[in-house]
Coordinates of C-alpha atoms in Angstrom, one line a residue:
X1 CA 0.0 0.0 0.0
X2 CA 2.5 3.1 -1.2
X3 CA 2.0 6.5 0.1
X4 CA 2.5 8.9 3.0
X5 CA 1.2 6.6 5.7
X6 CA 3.7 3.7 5.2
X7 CA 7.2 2.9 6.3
X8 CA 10.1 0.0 7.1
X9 CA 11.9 -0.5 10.4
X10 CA 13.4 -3.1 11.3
X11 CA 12.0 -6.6 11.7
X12 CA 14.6 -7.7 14.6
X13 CA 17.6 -6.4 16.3
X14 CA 20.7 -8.1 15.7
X15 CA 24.1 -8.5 16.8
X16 CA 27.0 -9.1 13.5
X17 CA 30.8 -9.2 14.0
X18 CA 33.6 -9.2 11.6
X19 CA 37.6 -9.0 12.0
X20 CA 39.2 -6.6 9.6
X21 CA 43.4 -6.8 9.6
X22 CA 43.4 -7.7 13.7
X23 CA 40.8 -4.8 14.6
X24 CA 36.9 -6.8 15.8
X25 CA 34.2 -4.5 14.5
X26 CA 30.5 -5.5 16.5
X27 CA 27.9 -4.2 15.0
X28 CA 24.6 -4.1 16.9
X29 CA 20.7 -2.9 15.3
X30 CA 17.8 -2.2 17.1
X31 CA 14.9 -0.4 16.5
X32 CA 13.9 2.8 18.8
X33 CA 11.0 5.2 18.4
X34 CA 12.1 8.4 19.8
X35 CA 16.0 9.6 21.1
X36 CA 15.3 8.2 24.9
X37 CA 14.9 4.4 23.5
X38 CA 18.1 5.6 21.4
X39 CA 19.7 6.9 25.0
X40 CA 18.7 3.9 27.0
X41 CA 20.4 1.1 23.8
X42 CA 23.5 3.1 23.9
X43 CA 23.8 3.3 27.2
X44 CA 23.4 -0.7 27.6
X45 CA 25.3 -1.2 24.5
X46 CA 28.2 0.9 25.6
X47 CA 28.1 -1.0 29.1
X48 CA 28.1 -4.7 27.5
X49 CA 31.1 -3.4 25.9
X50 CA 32.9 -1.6 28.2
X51 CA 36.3 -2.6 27.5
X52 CA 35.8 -1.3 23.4
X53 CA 38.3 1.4 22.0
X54 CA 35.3 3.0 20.3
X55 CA 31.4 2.6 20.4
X56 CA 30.0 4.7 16.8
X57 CA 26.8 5.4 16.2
X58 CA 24.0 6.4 14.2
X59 CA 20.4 6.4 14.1
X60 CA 17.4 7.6 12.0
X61 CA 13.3 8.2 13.2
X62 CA 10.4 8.2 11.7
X63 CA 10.2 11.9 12.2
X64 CA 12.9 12.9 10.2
X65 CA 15.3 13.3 13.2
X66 CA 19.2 11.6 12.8
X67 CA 22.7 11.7 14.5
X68 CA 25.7 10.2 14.3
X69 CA 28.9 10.1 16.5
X70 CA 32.4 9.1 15.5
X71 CA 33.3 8.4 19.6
X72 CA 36.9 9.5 19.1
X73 CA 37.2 8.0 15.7
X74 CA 39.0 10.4 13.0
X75 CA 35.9 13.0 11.9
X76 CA 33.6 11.6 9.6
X77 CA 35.2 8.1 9.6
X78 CA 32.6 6.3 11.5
X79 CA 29.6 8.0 12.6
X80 CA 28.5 9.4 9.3
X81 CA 29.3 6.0 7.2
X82 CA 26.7 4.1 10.1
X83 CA 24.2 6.6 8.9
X84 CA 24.8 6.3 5.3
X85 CA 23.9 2.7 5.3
X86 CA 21.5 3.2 7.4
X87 CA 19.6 5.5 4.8
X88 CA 20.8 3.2 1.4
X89 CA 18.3 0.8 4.1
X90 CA 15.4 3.0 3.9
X91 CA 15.2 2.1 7.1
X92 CA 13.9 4.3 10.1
X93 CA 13.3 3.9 13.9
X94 CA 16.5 2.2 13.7
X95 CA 19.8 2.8 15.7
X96 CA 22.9 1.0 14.7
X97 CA 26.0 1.3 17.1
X98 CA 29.1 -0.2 15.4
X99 CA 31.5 -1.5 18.4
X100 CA 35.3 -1.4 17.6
X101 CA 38.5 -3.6 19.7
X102 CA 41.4 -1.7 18.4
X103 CA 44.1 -4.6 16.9
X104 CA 47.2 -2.5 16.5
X105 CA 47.1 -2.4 12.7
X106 CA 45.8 1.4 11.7
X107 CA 43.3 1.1 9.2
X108 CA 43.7 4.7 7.4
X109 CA 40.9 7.0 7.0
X110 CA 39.6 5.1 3.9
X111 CA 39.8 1.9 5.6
X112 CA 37.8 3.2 8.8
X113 CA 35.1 4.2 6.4
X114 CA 34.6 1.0 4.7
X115 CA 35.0 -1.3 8.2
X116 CA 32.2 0.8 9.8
X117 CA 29.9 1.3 6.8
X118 CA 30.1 -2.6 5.4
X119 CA 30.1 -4.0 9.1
X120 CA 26.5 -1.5 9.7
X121 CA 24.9 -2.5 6.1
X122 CA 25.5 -6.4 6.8
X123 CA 24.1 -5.9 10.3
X124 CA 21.4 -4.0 8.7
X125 CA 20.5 -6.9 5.9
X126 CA 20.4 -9.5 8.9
X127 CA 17.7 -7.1 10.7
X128 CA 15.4 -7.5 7.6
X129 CA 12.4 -4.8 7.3
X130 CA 8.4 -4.8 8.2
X131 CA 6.3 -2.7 6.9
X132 CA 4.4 -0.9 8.5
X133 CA 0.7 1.5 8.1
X134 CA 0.0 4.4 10.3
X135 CA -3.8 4.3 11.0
X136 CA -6.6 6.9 12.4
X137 CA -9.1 5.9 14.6
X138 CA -12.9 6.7 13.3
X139 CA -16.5 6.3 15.3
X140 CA -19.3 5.3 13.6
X141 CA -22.8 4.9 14.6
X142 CA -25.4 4.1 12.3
X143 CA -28.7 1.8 12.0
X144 CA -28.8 -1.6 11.2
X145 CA -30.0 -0.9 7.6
X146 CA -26.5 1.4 7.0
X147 CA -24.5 -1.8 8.4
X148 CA -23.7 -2.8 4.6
X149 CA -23.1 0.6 3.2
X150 CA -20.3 1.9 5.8
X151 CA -18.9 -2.4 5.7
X152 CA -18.6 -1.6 2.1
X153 CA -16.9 2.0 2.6
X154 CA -14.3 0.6 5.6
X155 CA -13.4 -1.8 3.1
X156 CA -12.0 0.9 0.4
X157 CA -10.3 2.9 2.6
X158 CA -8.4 0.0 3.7
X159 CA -9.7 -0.1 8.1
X160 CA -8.5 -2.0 10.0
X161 CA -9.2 -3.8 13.3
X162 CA -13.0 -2.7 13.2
X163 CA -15.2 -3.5 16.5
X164 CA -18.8 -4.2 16.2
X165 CA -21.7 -2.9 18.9
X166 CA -25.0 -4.0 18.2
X167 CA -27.2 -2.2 20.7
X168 CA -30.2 -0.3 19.4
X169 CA -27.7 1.3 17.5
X170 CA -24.7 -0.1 15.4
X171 CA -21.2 1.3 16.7
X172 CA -18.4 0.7 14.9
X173 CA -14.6 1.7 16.1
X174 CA -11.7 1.2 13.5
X175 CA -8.5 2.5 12.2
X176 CA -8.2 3.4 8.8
X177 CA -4.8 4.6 6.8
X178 CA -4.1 8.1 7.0
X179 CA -4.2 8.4 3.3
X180 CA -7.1 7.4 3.3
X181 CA -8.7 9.3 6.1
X182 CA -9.7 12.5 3.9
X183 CA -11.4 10.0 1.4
X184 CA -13.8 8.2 4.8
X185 CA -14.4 11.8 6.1
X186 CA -16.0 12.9 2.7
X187 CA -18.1 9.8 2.3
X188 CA -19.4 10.1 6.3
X189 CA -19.8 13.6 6.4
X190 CA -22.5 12.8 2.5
X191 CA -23.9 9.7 4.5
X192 CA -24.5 11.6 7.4
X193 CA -26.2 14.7 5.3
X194 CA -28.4 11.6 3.7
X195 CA -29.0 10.1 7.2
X196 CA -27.6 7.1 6.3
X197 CA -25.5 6.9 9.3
X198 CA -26.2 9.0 12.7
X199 CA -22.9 10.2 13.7
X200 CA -19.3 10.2 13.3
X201 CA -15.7 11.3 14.8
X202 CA -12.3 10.7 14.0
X203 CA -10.4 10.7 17.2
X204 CA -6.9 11.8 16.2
X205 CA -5.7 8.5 17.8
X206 CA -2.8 6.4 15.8
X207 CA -2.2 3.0 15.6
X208 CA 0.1 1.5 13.6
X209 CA 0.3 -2.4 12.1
X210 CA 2.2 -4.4 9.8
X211 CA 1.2 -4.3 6.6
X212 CA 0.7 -8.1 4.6

């Protein structure tokens, strides 16, 4: 389902290591919502690996938000390569912290670049991707007679996760795909002029799911 209201994060977090010329790269994926969950990874991260000459980062939301650090790394050897694969992913809600043992064997500027950029991408191709839809949450109420014109509607636009009320009226809750949501709001606000249905409200509420 392209459009606005669909993205990939990851799938899983991983763990991938490598040894280039003596030096152990550790590259470690997870996904994070917001810069706290990115905070509280890095914080356990940098703890499980205490001992490391370097812990680099980088990580991307779905808000458009990204950083990167080199953590003592030459400028722009580490931290910014992380985030490059991280975008050639199209991934986001994803950090990626690229853990380095020093070997004794410098690796040069262009070397650095390619360890911490192929070590992030190959962690990044173990993580896979989901797809996922953000949704809007609409209420419905209507008569029974309206049950199979607004089934009909919910099920162009794409809703989701709809729960049915049969009282003396029929109440229907449901999430349906932002792009979609202008599309629903036209059709209920014409039903409801026609009195088809009785009322409606979109609650602002999100939900988001996997999309098959």
């Amino acid at each position: 389902m392209p459009g606005t209201n669909v993205y990939r994060e990851p799938e899983k977090s991983v763990t991938f290591e490598e040894k280039i010329k003596r030096s152990v790269f550790i590259a470690n994926v997870s996904v994070c919502h917001d810069e706290e969950e990115a905070r509280n990874f890095l914080t356990f991260t940098a703890s499980k690996y205490r001992d490391a000459t370097h812990n680099c980062r980088a990580y991307v939301l779905g808000n458009g938000s990204e950083y990167y650090s080199d953590d003592g790394e030459p400028s722009g050897t580490a931290g910014r390569p992380i985030l490059n694969a991280i975008k050639r992913s199209g991934l986001v809600n994803v950090i990626v912290i690229v853990t380095r043992y020093f070997g004794g064997i410098k690796l040069g500027v262009r070397g650095l670049i390619d360890a911490y950029g192929d070590t992030a991408e190959k962690a990044l191709n173990m993580a896979g991707s989901v797809e996922r839809v953000i949704t809007s949450a609409f209420k419905i109420s209507m008569g029974y007679n309206a049950v199979g014109n607004v089934t009909r509607l919910l099920e162009a636009c794409g809703a989701v996760n709809l729960s049915w009320n049969y009282t003396e009226n029929v109440n229907v809750i449901c999430y349906v795909p932002v792009d979609f949501c202008e599309r629903l709001s036209n059709e209920l606000n014409e039903l409801k002029a026609r009195n088809i249905i009785f009322e409606w409200e979109n609650e602002n509420s999100f939900l988001e799911f996997n999309e098959k």
